[in-house]
Short mmCIF file of C-alpha atoms in Angstrom, two decimals:
data_model
loop_
_atom_site.label_atom_id
_atom_site.label_comp_id
_atom_site.label_asym_id
_atom_site.label_seq_id
_atom_site.Cartn_x
_atom_site.Cartn_y
_atom_site.Cartn_z
CA MET A 19 -144.91 12.46 -9.20
CA THR A 20 -148.50 12.06 -8.11
CA SER A 21 -150.38 8.83 -7.76
CA GLU A 22 -152.75 7.09 -5.53
CA TYR A 23 -149.88 6.49 -3.13
CA GLY A 24 -149.19 10.15 -2.73
CA ASN A 25 -146.43 12.47 -3.78
CA LEU A 26 -143.04 10.68 -3.84
CA THR A 27 -140.43 13.42 -4.16
CA ASP A 28 -137.40 11.20 -3.46
CA PRO A 29 -137.33 7.92 -5.40
CA ILE A 30 -134.63 6.57 -3.11
CA THR A 31 -135.99 7.54 0.33
CA PRO A 32 -139.47 6.08 0.92
CA THR A 33 -140.43 8.55 3.70
CA CYS A 34 -143.96 9.50 2.52
CA ALA A 35 -146.22 11.87 4.35
CA THR A 36 -149.59 10.15 4.26
CA ILE A 37 -150.47 7.15 2.20
CA LYS A 38 -154.13 6.35 1.89
CA ARG A 39 -155.61 3.22 0.49
CA THR A 40 -159.15 2.09 -0.24
CA PRO A 41 -160.19 0.59 2.12
CA PRO A 42 -158.03 2.53 4.60
CA ARG A 43 -155.11 0.56 6.10
CA PRO A 44 -153.00 1.21 9.14
CA ASN A 45 -150.00 3.52 8.96
CA ILE A 46 -147.14 1.97 6.97
CA SER A 47 -144.73 2.80 9.73
CA SER A 48 -146.65 0.60 12.15
CA THR A 49 -146.77 -2.34 9.76
CA TYR A 50 -143.03 -2.49 9.21
CA SER A 51 -141.52 -4.94 11.62
CA THR A 52 -138.11 -4.59 13.08
CA ARG A 53 -136.76 -7.21 10.67
CA LYS A 54 -138.11 -5.40 7.62
CA ARG A 55 -136.71 -2.09 8.79
CA ARG A 56 -133.30 -3.73 9.15
CA ARG A 57 -133.50 -5.03 5.57
CA VAL A 58 -134.06 -1.55 4.09
CA SER A 59 -131.75 0.26 6.42
CA VAL A 60 -129.04 0.19 3.82
CA ALA A 61 -131.16 2.50 1.64
CA SER A 62 -130.61 5.30 4.10
CA LEU A 63 -127.00 5.55 2.94
CA ASP A 64 -126.05 8.35 0.66
CA LEU A 65 -124.80 6.19 -2.17
CA GLY A 66 -124.58 9.11 -4.49
CA GLN A 67 -121.79 10.63 -2.47
CA ASP A 68 -120.08 7.27 -1.98
CA LEU A 69 -120.10 6.53 -5.70
CA ALA A 70 -119.00 10.02 -6.58
CA ARG A 71 -115.68 9.79 -4.74
CA PRO A 72 -113.08 7.13 -5.50
CA LEU A 73 -112.99 4.07 -3.35
CA VAL A 74 -109.91 4.91 -1.32
CA PRO A 75 -109.80 3.44 2.17
CA ASP A 76 -109.12 5.63 5.15
CA THR A 77 -106.23 3.43 6.10
CA PRO A 78 -103.71 1.96 3.66
CA ILE A 79 -104.33 -1.57 2.45
CA GLU A 80 -102.19 -4.15 4.17
CA GLU A 81 -100.12 -6.42 1.97
CA ILE A 82 -100.55 -10.00 3.15
CA ASN A 83 -98.31 -12.71 1.90
CA GLY A 84 -101.10 -15.08 0.98
CA ASP A 85 -101.96 -17.34 -1.87
CA ARG A 86 -102.26 -15.37 -5.10
CA PHE A 87 -105.29 -17.42 -6.16
CA VAL A 88 -107.16 -17.25 -2.83
CA THR A 89 -108.48 -13.79 -2.04
CA VAL A 90 -107.64 -12.48 1.43
CA ARG A 91 -109.72 -9.52 2.62
CA THR A 92 -107.86 -6.46 3.74
CA SER A 93 -108.86 -3.94 6.42
CA THR A 94 -110.70 -1.11 4.66
CA SER A 95 -113.27 1.52 5.61
CA LEU A 96 -115.95 0.12 3.37
CA PRO A 97 -119.08 -0.87 5.26
CA LEU A 98 -119.84 -4.55 5.67
CA ASN A 99 -123.56 -5.18 6.08
CA ILE A 100 -124.50 -8.64 7.32
CA THR A 101 -128.15 -9.48 7.83
CA PRO A 102 -129.74 -12.60 9.29
CA ARG A 103 -130.56 -13.67 5.75
CA THR A 104 -126.95 -13.43 4.62
CA ASN A 105 -125.96 -15.31 7.76
CA ARG A 106 -128.34 -18.12 6.86
CA ILE A 107 -126.99 -18.28 3.30
CA ALA A 108 -123.38 -18.22 4.50
CA LYS A 109 -124.12 -20.92 7.04
CA ALA A 110 -125.81 -23.07 4.39
CA PHE A 111 -122.71 -22.82 2.17
CA GLY A 112 -120.26 -23.20 5.04
CA LEU A 113 -118.86 -19.69 4.69
CA LEU A 114 -119.01 -18.69 8.35
CA ASP A 115 -115.53 -20.12 8.98
CA ASP A 116 -113.21 -17.43 10.28
CA ARG A 117 -110.43 -18.77 8.12
CA VAL A 118 -112.30 -17.59 5.02
CA LEU A 119 -114.28 -14.54 6.10
CA SER A 120 -111.95 -13.02 8.65
CA PRO A 121 -110.47 -9.88 7.07
CA THR A 122 -107.55 -9.63 9.50
CA ALA A 123 -106.50 -13.22 10.24
CA PRO A 124 -103.41 -14.24 8.24
CA PRO A 125 -103.56 -17.36 6.10
CA LEU A 126 -102.63 -20.56 7.85
CA LEU A 127 -99.04 -21.59 7.17
CA PHE A 128 -98.57 -25.12 5.85
CA SER A 129 -96.53 -27.13 8.27
CA ASP A 130 -92.97 -27.69 7.03
CA ARG A 131 -92.93 -31.07 8.70
CA CYS A 132 -96.12 -32.09 6.94
CA PHE A 133 -94.73 -30.82 3.63
CA ARG A 134 -91.52 -32.80 4.06
CA SER A 135 -93.47 -35.94 4.93
CA LEU A 136 -95.51 -35.58 1.75
CA LEU A 137 -92.36 -35.15 -0.31
CA ARG A 138 -90.74 -38.15 1.38
CA ARG A 139 -93.80 -40.29 0.73
CA SER A 140 -93.93 -39.23 -2.93
CA ALA A 141 -90.22 -39.91 -3.39
CA SER A 142 -90.46 -43.32 -1.74
CA GLU A 143 -93.33 -44.29 -4.04
CA LEU A 144 -91.31 -43.10 -7.03
CA PHE A 145 -88.16 -45.03 -6.16
CA SER A 146 -90.00 -48.12 -4.98
CA THR A 147 -91.57 -48.55 -8.39
CA SER A 148 -89.91 -51.58 -9.93
CA ARG A 149 -88.27 -50.84 -13.26
CA ALA A 150 -88.63 -53.32 -16.07
CA VAL A 151 -85.51 -55.45 -16.53
CA SER A 152 -83.94 -55.09 -19.96
CA LEU A 153 -83.92 -58.26 -22.04
CA LEU A 154 -80.26 -57.51 -22.85
CA SER A 155 -79.19 -57.41 -19.21
CA ALA A 156 -77.45 -60.25 -17.41
CA LYS A 157 -80.27 -60.21 -14.87
CA ALA A 158 -82.73 -61.36 -17.54
CA ASN A 159 -80.35 -63.96 -18.98
CA LEU A 160 -77.70 -65.32 -16.62
CA GLY A 161 -79.76 -64.35 -13.58
CA ALA A 162 -82.83 -66.16 -14.89
CA ARG A 163 -80.92 -69.28 -16.00
CA ASN A 164 -78.47 -69.35 -13.07
CA HIS A 165 -76.50 -72.20 -14.65
CA PHE A 166 -73.89 -72.91 -17.31
CA VAL A 167 -75.00 -74.08 -20.75
CA LEU A 168 -71.92 -76.09 -21.76
CA ALA A 169 -69.18 -77.91 -19.83
CA LEU A 170 -65.90 -79.32 -21.15
CA ASP A 171 -63.21 -81.39 -19.44
CA GLY A 172 -59.81 -79.73 -19.27
CA PRO A 173 -57.29 -82.03 -17.58
CA GLY A 174 -53.64 -81.02 -17.31
CA MET A 175 -54.09 -77.26 -17.64
CA SER A 176 -51.52 -74.85 -16.24
CA THR A 177 -52.23 -73.97 -12.62
CA ASP A 178 -50.61 -70.55 -12.96
CA MET A 179 -53.37 -68.06 -12.09
CA PHE A 180 -51.68 -65.37 -14.23
CA ALA A 181 -51.68 -67.50 -17.38
CA SER A 182 -54.11 -66.91 -20.25
CA PRO A 183 -54.64 -70.44 -21.59
CA MET A 184 -57.93 -69.90 -23.41
CA ALA A 185 -59.28 -67.68 -26.23
CA TRP A 186 -62.42 -67.46 -28.43
CA SER A 187 -62.07 -66.66 -32.13
CA HIS A 188 -64.36 -64.80 -34.53
CA ALA A 189 -64.74 -68.12 -36.38
CA ASN A 190 -66.45 -69.51 -33.27
CA CYS A 191 -63.52 -71.71 -32.27
CA ILE A 192 -62.38 -72.08 -28.67
CA GLY A 193 -58.63 -72.57 -28.24
CA VAL A 194 -57.16 -74.07 -25.04
CA ALA A 195 -53.58 -74.67 -23.95
CA PHE A 196 -52.78 -77.80 -21.90
CA LYS A 197 -49.18 -77.41 -20.69
CA TYR A 198 -47.25 -78.40 -23.85
CA ASP A 199 -50.25 -78.89 -26.18
CA VAL A 200 -52.67 -76.53 -27.84
CA TYR A 201 -56.12 -77.69 -28.97
CA PHE A 202 -59.06 -75.90 -30.51
CA GLN A 203 -62.66 -76.94 -30.99
CA ASN A 204 -65.13 -75.65 -33.54
CA LEU A 205 -68.26 -75.02 -31.48
CA GLU A 206 -70.51 -75.45 -34.53
CA SER A 207 -69.20 -78.79 -35.75
CA ARG A 208 -67.86 -79.86 -32.31
CA ALA A 209 -64.68 -81.09 -34.04
CA VAL A 210 -61.57 -81.07 -31.81
CA VAL A 211 -58.19 -80.42 -33.46
CA HIS A 212 -54.71 -80.76 -31.95
CA LEU A 213 -52.88 -77.72 -33.28
CA TRP A 214 -49.38 -77.69 -31.78
CA ARG A 215 -47.08 -79.27 -29.21
CA SER A 216 -44.07 -77.51 -27.69
CA THR A 217 -40.76 -79.10 -26.74
CA LEU A 218 -39.19 -79.24 -23.31
CA SER A 219 -36.79 -76.48 -24.25
CA ASP A 220 -39.67 -74.19 -25.23
CA GLY A 221 -41.44 -74.70 -21.92
CA THR A 222 -45.16 -74.88 -21.33
CA VAL A 223 -47.67 -72.69 -23.17
CA HIS A 224 -48.44 -69.67 -21.00
CA SER A 225 -50.74 -67.49 -23.15
CA ILE A 226 -52.74 -67.76 -26.37
CA ASP A 227 -54.89 -65.31 -28.32
CA TRP A 228 -56.79 -65.38 -31.64
CA ALA A 229 -56.31 -62.63 -34.20
CA GLY A 230 -59.12 -60.24 -35.10
CA LYS A 231 -62.07 -60.52 -37.44
CA ALA A 232 -59.94 -59.99 -40.55
CA LYS A 233 -57.80 -63.07 -39.82
CA PRO A 234 -59.90 -65.26 -37.49
CA PHE A 235 -57.83 -68.46 -37.96
CA LEU A 236 -54.49 -67.03 -36.76
CA LEU A 237 -53.66 -68.14 -33.23
CA ALA A 238 -50.70 -66.64 -31.34
CA LEU A 239 -49.17 -68.65 -28.51
CA GLY A 240 -46.34 -67.86 -26.15
CA THR A 241 -44.27 -70.22 -24.02
CA THR A 242 -42.70 -69.70 -20.63
CA ALA A 243 -39.28 -69.60 -22.34
CA GLY A 244 -40.31 -66.42 -24.17
CA ASP A 245 -40.92 -67.77 -27.68
CA VAL A 246 -43.93 -66.51 -29.64
CA ARG A 247 -45.48 -68.40 -32.54
CA VAL A 248 -48.42 -67.72 -34.81
CA MET A 249 -50.31 -70.77 -36.07
CA ASP A 250 -52.81 -70.98 -38.94
CA ALA A 251 -55.62 -73.11 -37.52
CA GLU A 252 -57.34 -73.48 -40.89
CA LYS A 253 -54.23 -74.85 -42.60
CA LYS A 254 -52.86 -76.40 -39.38
CA MET A 255 -49.40 -75.00 -39.97
CA GLN A 256 -47.01 -72.47 -38.45
CA HIS A 257 -47.32 -68.98 -39.91
CA VAL A 258 -44.48 -67.09 -38.22
CA ASP A 259 -42.08 -67.71 -35.33
CA TRP A 260 -40.51 -65.03 -33.11
CA LEU A 261 -37.80 -66.43 -30.87
CA ASP A 262 -36.80 -64.50 -27.77
CA GLY A 263 -35.31 -66.71 -25.11
CA ASP A 264 -34.06 -63.84 -22.93
CA HIS A 265 -37.51 -62.71 -21.80
CA GLY A 266 -40.27 -64.72 -20.15
CA MET A 267 -43.92 -64.64 -21.12
CA GLY A 268 -46.85 -62.60 -19.82
CA GLY A 269 -50.17 -61.67 -21.42
CA MET A 270 -50.78 -60.97 -25.12
CA HIS A 271 -53.43 -59.29 -27.29
CA TRP A 272 -53.94 -58.58 -31.01
CA ASN A 273 -54.60 -55.23 -32.70
CA GLY A 274 -55.08 -55.96 -36.39
CA ASP A 275 -51.73 -57.28 -37.64
CA VAL A 276 -49.87 -56.13 -34.52
CA LEU A 277 -49.45 -58.40 -31.51
CA ALA A 278 -48.51 -56.96 -28.09
CA VAL A 279 -46.74 -59.38 -25.74
CA GLY A 280 -45.98 -58.78 -22.08
CA ARG A 281 -42.62 -59.89 -20.79
CA ALA A 282 -41.28 -61.12 -17.47
CA GLY A 283 -38.68 -58.36 -17.37
CA GLY A 284 -41.28 -55.58 -17.51
CA ASN A 285 -41.11 -54.80 -21.23
CA VAL A 286 -43.88 -55.07 -23.80
CA THR A 287 -42.80 -56.15 -27.29
CA LEU A 288 -44.80 -55.45 -30.43
CA PHE A 289 -44.77 -57.83 -33.39
CA ASP A 290 -46.23 -57.42 -36.87
CA VAL A 291 -47.44 -60.64 -38.45
CA ARG A 292 -46.08 -59.41 -41.79
CA MET A 293 -42.55 -59.05 -40.43
CA ARG A 294 -40.03 -61.49 -39.00
CA ALA A 295 -38.79 -59.37 -36.08
CA GLU A 296 -40.26 -57.18 -33.38
CA ILE A 297 -41.22 -53.69 -34.48
CA ALA A 298 -41.18 -51.85 -31.13
CA ARG A 299 -40.52 -52.30 -27.44
CA ILE A 300 -42.36 -50.41 -24.68
CA MET A 301 -40.32 -49.64 -21.58
CA GLY A 302 -42.15 -48.62 -18.43
CA HIS A 303 -42.77 -51.56 -16.12
CA LYS A 304 -40.22 -53.07 -13.77
CA ARG A 305 -42.00 -56.34 -13.02
CA ARG A 306 -43.66 -59.06 -15.13
CA VAL A 307 -46.48 -57.72 -17.32
CA HIS A 308 -49.53 -59.94 -16.73
CA GLY A 309 -52.28 -57.90 -18.40
CA VAL A 310 -52.17 -56.60 -22.00
CA LYS A 311 -55.25 -55.13 -23.67
CA TRP A 312 -55.73 -52.91 -26.72
CA SER A 313 -58.60 -50.41 -26.78
CA VAL A 314 -61.47 -51.03 -29.21
CA ASP A 315 -60.24 -48.37 -31.65
CA GLY A 316 -56.62 -49.60 -31.38
CA ARG A 317 -55.27 -46.21 -30.29
CA HIS A 318 -54.23 -47.12 -26.73
CA LEU A 319 -52.68 -50.13 -25.05
CA ALA A 320 -53.27 -50.83 -21.34
CA THR A 321 -50.75 -52.97 -19.46
CA GLY A 322 -50.68 -54.16 -15.85
CA ASP A 323 -47.74 -55.67 -14.01
CA ASP A 324 -46.98 -57.77 -10.96
CA SER A 325 -46.51 -54.73 -8.69
CA GLY A 326 -50.01 -53.38 -9.44
CA ILE A 327 -49.00 -50.52 -11.78
CA VAL A 328 -51.12 -49.89 -14.89
CA HIS A 329 -49.72 -47.96 -17.86
CA ILE A 330 -51.49 -46.51 -20.91
CA TRP A 331 -49.49 -46.39 -24.14
CA ASP A 332 -50.52 -44.11 -27.03
CA HIS A 333 -50.03 -46.00 -30.28
CA ARG A 334 -49.95 -42.87 -32.46
CA ALA A 335 -47.52 -40.95 -30.27
CA SER A 336 -45.50 -44.08 -29.37
CA ASP A 337 -45.29 -42.86 -25.78
CA LEU A 338 -46.71 -43.69 -22.36
CA LEU A 339 -49.46 -41.38 -21.15
CA THR A 340 -48.81 -42.34 -17.53
CA ASN A 341 -45.04 -41.92 -17.45
CA GLY A 342 -44.68 -38.13 -17.28
CA ASP A 343 -45.73 -37.75 -13.65
CA LYS A 344 -45.36 -40.37 -10.95
CA ASN A 345 -48.60 -39.20 -9.34
CA ILE A 346 -50.61 -39.95 -12.47
CA ARG A 347 -49.84 -43.67 -12.38
CA MET A 348 -52.78 -46.02 -12.09
CA LYS A 349 -52.04 -48.22 -9.13
CA HIS A 350 -53.40 -51.32 -7.38
CA LYS A 351 -52.13 -52.95 -4.20
CA GLY A 352 -51.74 -56.32 -5.92
CA PRO A 353 -50.81 -57.78 -9.32
CA VAL A 354 -52.99 -56.65 -12.23
CA LYS A 355 -53.97 -59.12 -14.92
CA ALA A 356 -57.65 -58.22 -15.54
CA LEU A 357 -58.08 -55.33 -18.01
CA SER A 358 -61.06 -54.35 -20.15
CA TRP A 359 -61.82 -51.33 -22.36
CA SER A 360 -65.42 -50.21 -22.74
CA PRO A 361 -66.81 -50.73 -26.28
CA TRP A 362 -69.40 -47.94 -25.93
CA GLN A 363 -67.43 -45.14 -24.21
CA ASP A 364 -64.00 -44.00 -25.32
CA GLY A 365 -61.32 -44.01 -22.64
CA LEU A 366 -63.32 -46.01 -20.08
CA LEU A 367 -61.03 -48.70 -18.65
CA ALA A 368 -61.70 -51.30 -15.94
CA THR A 369 -58.79 -52.84 -14.04
CA GLY A 370 -58.83 -55.59 -11.41
CA GLY A 371 -56.27 -56.42 -8.76
CA SER A 372 -55.34 -59.79 -7.33
CA SER A 373 -54.44 -60.55 -3.73
CA PRO A 374 -53.98 -58.56 -1.54
CA ASP A 375 -55.84 -55.84 -3.49
CA GLY A 376 -59.15 -57.42 -4.54
CA GLU A 377 -60.69 -54.25 -6.04
CA ILE A 378 -62.09 -53.20 -9.41
CA HIS A 379 -61.12 -49.69 -10.49
CA ILE A 380 -62.85 -47.86 -13.33
CA TRP A 381 -60.83 -45.06 -14.95
CA ASN A 382 -61.55 -42.33 -17.47
CA THR A 383 -58.23 -42.26 -19.30
CA GLY A 384 -59.32 -39.32 -21.45
CA LYS A 385 -59.43 -37.03 -18.40
CA MET A 386 -56.40 -38.15 -16.46
CA ALA A 387 -54.81 -35.51 -14.24
CA PRO A 388 -51.97 -35.57 -11.72
CA SER A 389 -52.94 -37.29 -8.47
CA SER A 390 -56.32 -38.25 -9.90
CA GLY A 391 -57.83 -41.52 -8.74
CA PRO A 392 -60.32 -43.89 -10.33
CA MET A 393 -63.87 -42.78 -11.10
CA HIS A 394 -65.33 -45.80 -9.31
CA SER A 395 -63.97 -48.54 -7.06
CA ILE A 396 -65.64 -51.86 -6.23
CA PRO A 397 -64.02 -53.55 -3.20
CA LEU A 398 -64.49 -57.32 -3.27
CA GLN A 399 -61.65 -58.77 -1.13
CA THR A 400 -61.30 -61.47 -3.77
CA SER A 401 -58.73 -62.00 -6.52
CA ILE A 402 -60.03 -60.62 -9.82
CA THR A 403 -58.78 -62.77 -12.70
CA SER A 404 -60.59 -61.25 -15.72
CA LEU A 405 -62.96 -58.43 -16.71
CA HIS A 406 -65.33 -57.99 -19.68
CA TRP A 407 -67.57 -55.04 -20.61
CA SER A 408 -70.81 -55.96 -22.32
CA PRO A 409 -71.12 -54.47 -25.84
CA HIS A 410 -74.93 -54.47 -25.57
CA CYS A 411 -75.59 -52.79 -22.19
CA LYS A 412 -73.72 -50.90 -19.49
CA GLU A 413 -72.63 -53.87 -17.41
CA LEU A 414 -69.24 -55.26 -16.35
CA LEU A 415 -68.47 -58.95 -15.80
CA SER A 416 -65.73 -60.11 -13.44
CA THR A 417 -64.39 -63.57 -12.59
CA HIS A 418 -62.85 -64.35 -9.23
CA GLY A 419 -60.43 -66.62 -7.50
CA SER A 420 -59.98 -67.16 -3.80
CA SER A 421 -60.94 -64.73 -1.05
CA TRP A 422 -59.09 -63.88 2.11
CA ALA A 423 -60.23 -63.00 5.61
CA VAL A 424 -60.38 -59.29 6.42
CA PRO A 425 -60.73 -57.97 9.99
CA GLN A 426 -64.18 -56.54 10.55
CA SER A 427 -62.75 -53.40 12.16
CA ASN A 428 -60.88 -52.55 8.96
CA VAL A 429 -63.74 -53.12 6.57
CA HIS A 430 -66.40 -50.58 5.73
CA PRO A 431 -69.89 -52.14 6.04
CA VAL A 432 -70.61 -51.53 2.36
CA ALA A 433 -67.32 -53.10 1.31
CA HIS A 434 -67.88 -56.12 3.56
CA GLU A 435 -71.34 -56.63 2.13
CA SER A 436 -70.05 -56.47 -1.46
CA ALA A 437 -67.44 -59.16 -0.72
CA VAL A 438 -69.95 -61.79 0.38
CA GLY A 439 -70.26 -64.81 -1.92
CA VAL A 440 -67.85 -63.71 -4.68
CA GLU A 441 -65.22 -66.42 -4.24
CA ASN A 442 -64.80 -68.73 -7.29
CA SER A 443 -67.73 -66.97 -8.93
CA LEU A 444 -68.81 -65.00 -11.96
CA ALA A 445 -70.31 -61.61 -11.09
CA VAL A 446 -71.95 -58.87 -13.16
CA HIS A 447 -72.01 -55.23 -12.04
CA SER A 448 -74.14 -52.43 -13.42
CA TYR A 449 -72.61 -49.14 -14.50
CA PRO A 450 -72.39 -46.39 -13.28
CA SER A 451 -74.05 -47.52 -10.03
CA CYS A 452 -71.48 -50.36 -9.70
CA GLN A 453 -74.06 -52.51 -7.95
CA ARG A 454 -73.76 -56.28 -8.30
CA ILE A 455 -76.85 -57.55 -10.10
CA VAL A 456 -75.85 -61.20 -10.74
CA ASN A 457 -73.51 -63.54 -8.89
CA ILE A 458 -73.10 -67.17 -9.99
CA LYS A 459 -70.88 -69.77 -8.35
CA ALA A 460 -69.02 -70.76 -11.49
CA HIS A 461 -66.62 -73.42 -10.16
CA SER A 462 -65.75 -75.22 -6.97
CA ALA A 463 -62.18 -73.90 -7.30
CA PRO A 464 -60.71 -70.50 -8.29
CA VAL A 465 -61.56 -69.22 -11.77
CA GLY A 466 -58.24 -68.65 -13.50
CA HIS A 467 -59.27 -67.05 -16.78
CA SER A 468 -62.22 -66.29 -19.05
CA CYS A 469 -62.87 -65.18 -22.63
CA MET A 470 -65.87 -63.59 -24.34
CA ALA A 471 -67.69 -64.80 -27.44
CA PRO A 472 -67.47 -62.75 -30.66
CA ASP A 473 -71.15 -61.81 -30.36
CA GLY A 474 -70.58 -60.44 -26.84
CA CYS A 475 -73.24 -62.62 -25.23
CA SER A 476 -71.48 -65.69 -23.81
CA VAL A 477 -68.37 -66.23 -21.69
CA PHE A 478 -66.12 -69.27 -21.24
CA THR A 479 -64.50 -69.72 -17.81
CA VAL A 480 -61.71 -72.09 -16.87
CA SER A 481 -60.69 -73.47 -13.48
CA PRO A 482 -57.29 -75.23 -13.68
CA MET A 483 -57.66 -76.84 -10.26
CA GLU A 484 -61.13 -78.16 -11.09
CA GLU A 485 -59.94 -79.05 -14.63
CA THR A 486 -63.22 -77.84 -16.09
CA ILE A 487 -64.21 -75.33 -18.75
CA LYS A 488 -67.74 -73.91 -18.66
CA MET A 489 -69.74 -71.64 -20.93
CA PHE A 490 -72.29 -69.21 -19.50
CA ARG A 491 -74.91 -67.27 -21.44
CA VAL A 492 -74.59 -63.87 -19.79
CA TRP A 493 -76.21 -61.28 -22.07
CA ALA A 494 -78.46 -61.13 -25.12
CA ALA A 495 -77.92 -59.24 -28.36
CA PRO A 496 -80.57 -56.73 -29.48
CA ASP A 497 -81.69 -59.02 -32.33
CA ASP A 498 -81.28 -62.25 -30.35
CA LYS A 499 -84.31 -64.49 -30.74
CA GLU A 500 -82.86 -67.77 -29.50
CA ARG A 501 -83.73 -67.46 -25.85
CA ASN A 502 -83.94 -71.11 -24.90
CA GLU A 503 -80.92 -72.62 -26.50
CA GLY A 504 -79.31 -73.11 -23.08
CA SER A 505 -81.44 -76.14 -22.24
CA GLU A 506 -80.52 -77.75 -25.56
CA MET A 507 -76.78 -77.04 -25.25
CA THR A 508 -76.36 -78.25 -21.69
CA SER A 509 -74.08 -81.22 -22.04
CA ARG A 510 -70.73 -82.48 -20.85
CA SER A 511 -67.94 -83.49 -23.16
CA THR A 512 -64.15 -83.25 -23.42
CA ILE A 513 -61.96 -81.01 -25.54
CA ARG A 514 -59.15 -83.57 -25.66
#
């Protein structure tokens, strides 16, 4: 190619023979500075040959365990041309750091200690976030009110801590036994009715219990002599009478038309309100049966005796589930009166021991195995007189009597902490964490017994030594809108 610049035979290599201009200018080689020659030095490469052969490095590429999204240069034979201009650009963008441009330096490893500290900080922020308290929980109801809503005088009640002298019916009537007399009060009309009086030969009234929702006005009562009677509170007359003077009285509980009664000799007798005699007798205990409780579905009966043994009786099979193997027995170290079946999980049973046990055990009776223990244990070092599961949330209520001193060397720190302030109180525990969320000093003397309202929200407690009956609003129902009735109901009256 011929032009005024001369004959350029190689379009890539600008090495011309003689270039003449008008007016003449100095030789082009003399005008090129050292910097300009360095800029075009890359043109002297034979790129044709380099592009013709595949880009295979002379040495194998090193595999570096780096971040898959951050490119790490490998050691290759490709030329790396860096000029002062590229240095200025790299410096302007902060790319002269060896950690980025070094082809051989491995990526910096993130400190394990720093990583663990970040995880610990994130976890602490997650767990420290306060969760909203459910409006159904006892923390939002009893914990916020921290006081009873109704108090009744109860002079002359039985001081036996294993008696069950109080019950709450589905007709919203509270029945109370005062030694030889039985009264009930309609909580809506506040009318007090004297229902029955026993004779000296019958003994004092030890236990009472209302029938279920189908027959809410039937009240069963048992005397210390062993006699069991069923009274019709609506008609104020005796419905049926079962005489059994050979066996003393323990706890009792209804299951439809069937009434289970614990006996002093260790037996449990079953009565049907439609028949005049007992229909079955459960043999398994050797001491007085204090606690008797049917499951919600009526399939199983839990019983606890004075020696701390708990038995489960299958109603359909008419046999004890805990009698086949001695190791499968559910055991406390003290008498067991407090029993409660969960209304929202089949087979979940809570049992409480009196002195010297003072623990709550939670069992899964559907998965009992030889030598298996309770699922959860709550040590309280205080007599546990009654237990109630909430039907609206996963919480367990317990009432307590007197505490006893335990040597500090024999008490685990967690157990000692859980026993603080439980004496003569009403406590609520969450499940399955078993943490105590509410603790209210219910009475100035031991709480002997308690009963739950039909709606599952309120609880009546009784203290025979204090001669007082109190009602506490513990939970709220899902459709409960009356949140402030406690201030209106707070009053003091007498049930006699």
